[in-house]
Amino acid sequence: MSKMKRYEFIDSNDITSTYAGEVADQFFAAALEAAASLNNGGVTIMEGITHKQVLPTVNISDPVGEAACTLPVEGDNITIAESVLTLTDLAVREDVCIGALVPLWHSYVRSASRNDIVEPRFIDFLLAQTAKAVGQSIERGIWRSSAIYGTGFQSDDGTLDETGALASAFGGFSQVDLANPLSADGAGSTVGILAAMADVLNSAIANAPAILDAPGAGFYLGREAYWFYAQALSAAGSNAGQQTGTGYSSGNLQGLTYQGFPVYMCPGMFADTIVLSYPGNLYVGTSAQTDFNDIRAVDMRGTTGDDLIRIIGRMQVGVQVANAADGVFATSVWS
């Protein structure tokens, strides 16, 4: 006699759901929270965009002149420009085996009960897990791009090479050539992270000093480079990576500084790259809070007979910089 499945109590009406527009925001808010770069203060998030958004910029150079009875003619010192942030249509389509997920859900429910947490519906638990995966994909996509994400901050095709870097949102940044891969100490055929960050800062001082005065101006490092920096601090005797609880020993993903500038840890960045810019220059746009958001959960047991829940979602994401030259991009791909 076959053993009855332990999850037959899950009613199809509790699974088949459609969330659209503002109702879908909870799902996509959870997805965006799972993207570390969108929650560390290093970028500016623009929600509620439908397809495109203009980012106007105003540059003023030397507007002060010598006082006289008549106003001096200083010329056109105010330049107004704009860049366009274009969103890319994205879709989520995942088939989840109900039987494989139920044990995990039971474990979560037992833990929630012990900690006086309201027991979630099975479908809400599933969507929360899906949102985490979507957020991790967005984290990679906004930095590296791919066939589905359009132009990213560091590449336009998911590959770290000079062609992709020049076509990326950072393509107009000043370039620093890293001759070798990064490391904590520069041993062997590597470049020490401290020396590399010094080169990036010196490039900003020489080529774009104004960005260093921008609010939040700082360094952007991938996960590996961030740990290299934390290790280098400890080895240098500062012990900042250990004593303050913001370094690799505590597992904290943010909090370090370099020469007074914040260091933003962005897991989606390519390895062996360093960026210096500021949050007001880096924009991530989404269709959150618009009717372009849509998420559906469909119980396939009553249609195809498969023991699956199909998750189908649609959203839009895009990146852009406001000032094309306001930054430094260090990588080994520059020729």
Coordinates of C-alpha atoms in Angstrom, one line a residue:
M1 CA 0.0 0.0 0.0
S2 CA 1.5 3.3 -1.0
K3 CA 2.2 5.9 1.6
M4 CA 0.1 9.0 1.5
K5 CA 2.1 12.1 0.7
R6 CA 2.5 14.3 3.8
Y7 CA 1.7 17.5 1.9
E8 CA -1.7 16.7 0.5
F9 CA -3.1 19.1 3.0
I10 CA -1.7 21.9 0.8
D11 CA -4.8 23.1 -1.0
S12 CA -4.5 24.4 -4.6
N13 CA -6.4 27.5 -3.7
D14 CA -3.6 28.4 -1.2
I15 CA -1.0 28.2 -4.0
T16 CA -2.5 29.5 -7.2
S17 CA -2.2 33.3 -6.7
T18 CA -1.6 36.3 -8.8
Y19 CA 0.1 39.5 -7.5
A20 CA 0.3 42.5 -9.8
G21 CA 1.2 46.2 -9.5
E22 CA 1.4 47.5 -5.9
V23 CA 0.4 44.0 -4.6
A24 CA 3.5 42.5 -6.2
D25 CA 5.8 45.1 -4.6
Q26 CA 6.3 43.0 -1.5
F27 CA 7.8 40.2 -3.6
F28 CA 10.1 42.6 -5.5
A29 CA 11.0 44.6 -2.4
A30 CA 12.2 41.3 -0.9
A31 CA 14.2 40.6 -4.0
L32 CA 15.8 44.0 -4.0
E33 CA 16.7 43.6 -0.3
A34 CA 18.6 40.4 -1.3
A35 CA 20.8 42.4 -3.6
A36 CA 23.6 43.6 -1.3
S37 CA 24.7 46.5 -3.5
L38 CA 21.2 48.1 -3.3
N39 CA 21.3 48.1 0.5
N40 CA 24.7 49.4 1.5
G41 CA 24.3 53.0 0.5
G42 CA 26.6 52.9 -2.5
V43 CA 24.0 53.4 -5.2
T44 CA 20.9 55.5 -5.7
I45 CA 17.7 53.5 -6.3
M46 CA 15.0 54.9 -8.5
E47 CA 11.7 53.1 -8.3
G48 CA 8.5 53.6 -10.2
I49 CA 10.2 53.9 -13.6
T50 CA 8.4 52.8 -16.7
H51 CA 10.9 52.0 -19.4
K52 CA 13.1 55.1 -19.3
Q53 CA 14.2 57.9 -17.0
V54 CA 16.3 61.0 -17.8
L55 CA 19.1 61.8 -15.4
P56 CA 19.9 65.5 -15.8
T57 CA 23.3 66.8 -14.6
V58 CA 24.5 70.4 -14.0
N59 CA 28.2 71.2 -14.1
I60 CA 29.4 74.7 -13.1
S61 CA 33.0 75.7 -13.6
D62 CA 34.6 78.9 -12.3
P63 CA 31.5 81.1 -12.2
V64 CA 33.2 83.9 -10.0
G65 CA 34.7 86.9 -11.7
E66 CA 36.3 90.2 -10.7
A67 CA 33.8 92.8 -9.3
A68 CA 33.2 95.9 -11.3
C69 CA 30.5 98.6 -11.9
T70 CA 29.2 96.4 -14.6
L71 CA 29.0 92.7 -14.4
P72 CA 31.9 90.9 -16.0
V73 CA 31.3 88.5 -18.9
E74 CA 32.5 85.2 -17.7
G75 CA 31.2 83.1 -20.5
D76 CA 29.1 80.0 -20.4
N77 CA 30.3 78.3 -17.2
I78 CA 27.2 76.3 -16.6
T79 CA 26.8 73.1 -18.6
I80 CA 23.6 71.1 -18.5
A81 CA 23.7 67.5 -19.8
E82 CA 21.7 64.4 -19.4
S83 CA 22.0 60.6 -19.5
V84 CA 19.1 58.2 -19.9
L85 CA 18.5 55.2 -17.7
T86 CA 16.7 52.5 -19.7
L87 CA 15.1 49.5 -18.1
T88 CA 15.3 46.0 -19.4
D89 CA 12.3 43.6 -19.3
L90 CA 13.1 40.6 -17.1
A91 CA 11.1 37.5 -16.4
V92 CA 11.1 34.8 -13.7
R93 CA 10.0 31.3 -14.6
E94 CA 10.8 28.6 -12.2
D95 CA 9.3 25.1 -11.5
V96 CA 9.6 24.1 -7.9
C97 CA 9.1 20.5 -6.7
I98 CA 6.5 20.7 -3.9
G99 CA 7.8 17.5 -2.3
A100 CA 11.4 18.8 -2.1
L101 CA 10.4 22.1 -0.5
V102 CA 7.8 20.9 2.1
P103 CA 10.4 19.4 4.6
L104 CA 12.2 22.8 4.5
W105 CA 9.0 24.6 5.1
H106 CA 8.1 22.3 8.0
S107 CA 11.5 23.0 9.6
Y108 CA 10.9 26.8 9.2
V109 CA 7.4 26.5 10.7
R110 CA 8.7 24.6 13.8
S111 CA 11.4 27.2 14.2
A112 CA 8.9 30.0 13.8
S113 CA 6.6 28.4 16.5
R114 CA 9.5 28.2 19.0
N115 CA 10.3 31.9 18.4
D116 CA 6.7 33.2 18.5
I117 CA 6.8 34.0 14.8
V118 CA 3.5 33.9 12.8
E119 CA 3.4 30.7 10.7
P120 CA 3.7 31.7 7.0
R121 CA 1.5 30.2 4.3
F122 CA 3.3 27.7 2.2
I123 CA 3.1 29.9 -0.9
D124 CA 4.4 32.9 1.0
F125 CA 7.4 30.9 2.2
L126 CA 8.0 29.7 -1.4
L127 CA 7.8 33.2 -2.8
A128 CA 10.2 34.5 -0.1
Q129 CA 12.8 31.8 -1.1
T130 CA 12.3 32.7 -4.8
A131 CA 12.8 36.4 -4.0
K132 CA 16.2 35.7 -2.5
A133 CA 17.3 34.0 -5.6
V134 CA 15.9 36.8 -7.8
G135 CA 17.8 39.3 -5.7
Q136 CA 21.1 37.4 -6.1
S137 CA 20.6 37.4 -9.9
I138 CA 19.9 41.1 -9.9
E139 CA 23.0 41.7 -7.9
R140 CA 25.1 40.0 -10.6
G141 CA 23.2 41.5 -13.4
I142 CA 23.5 45.1 -12.5
W143 CA 27.3 44.9 -12.3
R144 CA 28.2 42.3 -14.9
S145 CA 25.2 42.3 -17.3
S146 CA 24.3 39.3 -19.3
A147 CA 22.3 38.3 -22.3
I148 CA 19.1 39.3 -20.4
Y149 CA 20.2 42.3 -18.3
G150 CA 21.3 44.8 -21.0
T151 CA 24.1 47.2 -20.0
G152 CA 25.7 46.7 -16.6
F153 CA 27.9 48.9 -14.5
Q154 CA 31.1 47.0 -15.5
S155 CA 30.2 45.2 -18.7
D156 CA 27.5 45.0 -21.4
D157 CA 27.8 41.2 -22.0
G158 CA 28.6 39.4 -18.7
T159 CA 32.3 39.2 -19.6
L160 CA 35.2 41.2 -18.2
D161 CA 37.1 42.3 -21.2
E162 CA 38.0 45.7 -22.7
T163 CA 35.2 45.7 -25.2
G164 CA 32.6 45.0 -22.6
A165 CA 34.1 47.4 -20.1
L166 CA 34.2 50.3 -22.6
A167 CA 30.5 49.7 -23.5
S168 CA 29.5 49.5 -19.9
A169 CA 28.0 52.3 -17.7
F170 CA 31.6 52.9 -16.4
G171 CA 33.1 53.0 -19.9
G172 CA 33.8 56.8 -19.5
F173 CA 35.6 56.5 -16.1
S174 CA 39.3 57.1 -15.8
Q175 CA 41.2 53.9 -16.3
V176 CA 43.7 52.3 -13.9
D177 CA 45.5 49.2 -15.3
L178 CA 46.0 46.3 -12.9
A179 CA 48.8 44.3 -14.3
N180 CA 48.0 41.2 -12.2
P181 CA 45.2 39.8 -10.1
L182 CA 44.6 41.3 -6.7
S183 CA 45.7 39.8 -3.4
A184 CA 46.0 40.9 0.2
D185 CA 49.8 41.2 0.3
G186 CA 50.9 41.4 -3.3
A187 CA 52.9 38.2 -3.1
G188 CA 54.0 36.4 -6.2
S189 CA 52.4 37.6 -9.5
T190 CA 49.7 39.6 -7.8
V191 CA 49.0 43.3 -7.0
G192 CA 48.5 44.1 -3.3
I193 CA 45.1 45.6 -2.6
L194 CA 46.5 48.6 -0.7
A195 CA 48.8 49.6 -3.5
A196 CA 46.0 49.2 -6.1
M197 CA 43.6 51.3 -4.0
A198 CA 46.3 54.0 -3.7
D199 CA 46.7 54.0 -7.5
V200 CA 42.9 54.4 -7.9
L201 CA 42.8 57.3 -5.4
N202 CA 45.8 59.0 -7.1
S203 CA 44.0 58.7 -10.5
A204 CA 40.9 60.4 -9.0
I205 CA 43.1 63.2 -7.6
A206 CA 44.7 63.7 -11.0
N207 CA 41.8 63.2 -13.3
A208 CA 38.5 63.8 -11.5
P209 CA 39.2 65.5 -8.1
A210 CA 35.7 66.9 -7.7
I211 CA 34.2 63.4 -7.2
L212 CA 36.2 63.1 -3.9
D213 CA 34.1 65.9 -2.4
A214 CA 30.8 64.3 -3.4
P215 CA 28.6 62.9 -0.6
G216 CA 29.4 59.3 0.0
A217 CA 32.3 59.1 -2.4
G218 CA 34.1 55.9 -1.8
F219 CA 35.5 52.6 -3.1
Y220 CA 33.5 49.8 -4.6
L221 CA 34.9 46.3 -4.2
G222 CA 33.7 42.8 -5.0
R223 CA 33.5 40.2 -2.2
E224 CA 37.0 38.8 -2.7
A225 CA 38.7 42.2 -3.0
Y226 CA 36.8 43.3 0.2
W227 CA 38.2 40.4 2.1
F228 CA 41.7 41.1 0.7
Y229 CA 41.4 44.6 2.1
A230 CA 40.3 43.5 5.5
Q231 CA 43.2 41.0 5.7
A232 CA 45.6 43.7 4.6
L233 CA 44.4 46.0 7.4
S234 CA 45.0 43.3 10.0
A235 CA 48.4 42.5 8.5
A236 CA 49.4 46.2 8.5
G237 CA 48.8 46.3 12.2
S238 CA 45.6 48.4 12.3
N239 CA 43.6 45.3 13.3
A240 CA 40.6 47.3 12.0
G241 CA 39.3 44.2 10.3
Q242 CA 39.0 42.3 13.6
Q243 CA 38.7 44.7 16.5
T244 CA 35.9 46.8 15.2
G245 CA 33.8 43.8 14.1
T246 CA 33.6 45.1 10.6
G247 CA 36.1 42.9 8.9
Y248 CA 36.3 39.3 7.7
S249 CA 36.6 37.8 11.2
S250 CA 33.0 38.8 12.0
G251 CA 31.5 37.9 8.7
N252 CA 30.2 41.5 8.4
L253 CA 29.8 42.5 4.8
Q254 CA 30.2 46.3 5.1
G255 CA 31.8 48.9 7.3
L256 CA 35.4 49.3 6.3
T257 CA 37.0 52.6 5.1
Y258 CA 40.1 53.6 3.2
Q259 CA 41.8 57.0 3.9
G260 CA 38.4 58.2 5.3
F261 CA 36.4 57.0 2.3
P262 CA 33.8 54.3 2.7
V263 CA 34.3 50.9 1.1
Y264 CA 31.2 49.5 -0.4
M265 CA 31.2 45.7 -0.7
C266 CA 29.3 44.7 -3.9
P267 CA 29.2 40.9 -4.4
G268 CA 28.1 41.3 -8.0
M269 CA 31.3 43.0 -9.1
F270 CA 33.9 41.1 -11.2
A271 CA 36.9 39.9 -9.2
D272 CA 40.1 41.9 -9.6
T273 CA 38.4 45.2 -10.1
I274 CA 38.2 48.4 -8.1
V275 CA 35.9 51.4 -8.7
L276 CA 35.9 54.8 -7.1
S277 CA 32.8 57.0 -7.5
Y278 CA 29.9 58.2 -5.4
P279 CA 26.2 57.1 -4.8
G280 CA 24.8 60.1 -6.5
N281 CA 26.4 59.0 -9.7
L282 CA 25.4 55.4 -9.7
Y283 CA 21.7 54.7 -10.4
V284 CA 19.7 51.5 -10.4
G285 CA 16.2 51.9 -11.8
T286 CA 13.3 49.4 -11.2
S287 CA 9.7 49.1 -12.2
A288 CA 8.8 48.6 -8.5
Q289 CA 5.5 50.3 -7.6
T290 CA 4.2 50.2 -11.1
D291 CA 1.8 47.9 -13.0
F292 CA 4.8 46.4 -14.8
N293 CA 5.3 44.1 -11.8
D294 CA 3.6 40.8 -11.9
I295 CA 4.2 37.6 -10.0
R296 CA 2.1 34.4 -10.2
A297 CA 2.2 31.0 -8.5
V298 CA 0.4 28.2 -10.3
D299 CA -0.2 24.7 -8.8
M300 CA 0.6 22.3 -11.6
R301 CA -0.8 19.3 -9.9
G302 CA -4.3 20.0 -11.2
T303 CA -3.3 20.9 -14.7
T304 CA -0.4 18.8 -15.9
G305 CA -0.3 16.4 -13.0
D306 CA 3.3 17.4 -12.2
D307 CA 4.2 17.7 -8.5
L308 CA 5.3 21.3 -9.2
I309 CA 4.5 24.9 -8.4
R310 CA 5.3 27.2 -11.3
I311 CA 6.5 30.7 -10.4
I312 CA 6.1 33.3 -13.1
G313 CA 7.1 36.9 -12.7
R314 CA 7.8 40.1 -14.7
M315 CA 9.7 43.2 -13.8
Q316 CA 12.2 45.8 -15.2
V317 CA 15.7 46.8 -14.0
G318 CA 18.4 49.0 -15.5
V319 CA 21.5 50.9 -14.5
Q320 CA 23.2 54.2 -15.6
V321 CA 25.6 56.8 -14.3
A322 CA 24.6 60.5 -14.2
N323 CA 28.1 61.8 -15.0
A324 CA 29.9 59.6 -17.5
A325 CA 33.4 60.7 -16.4
D326 CA 32.9 60.8 -12.6
G327 CA 34.7 57.8 -11.5
V328 CA 37.8 55.6 -11.7
F329 CA 37.6 52.0 -13.0
A330 CA 40.6 49.7 -12.2
T331 CA 40.9 46.4 -14.0
S332 CA 43.5 44.3 -15.8
V333 CA 41.6 44.4 -19.2
W334 CA 42.8 48.0 -20.2
S335 CA 45.3 47.9 -23.0

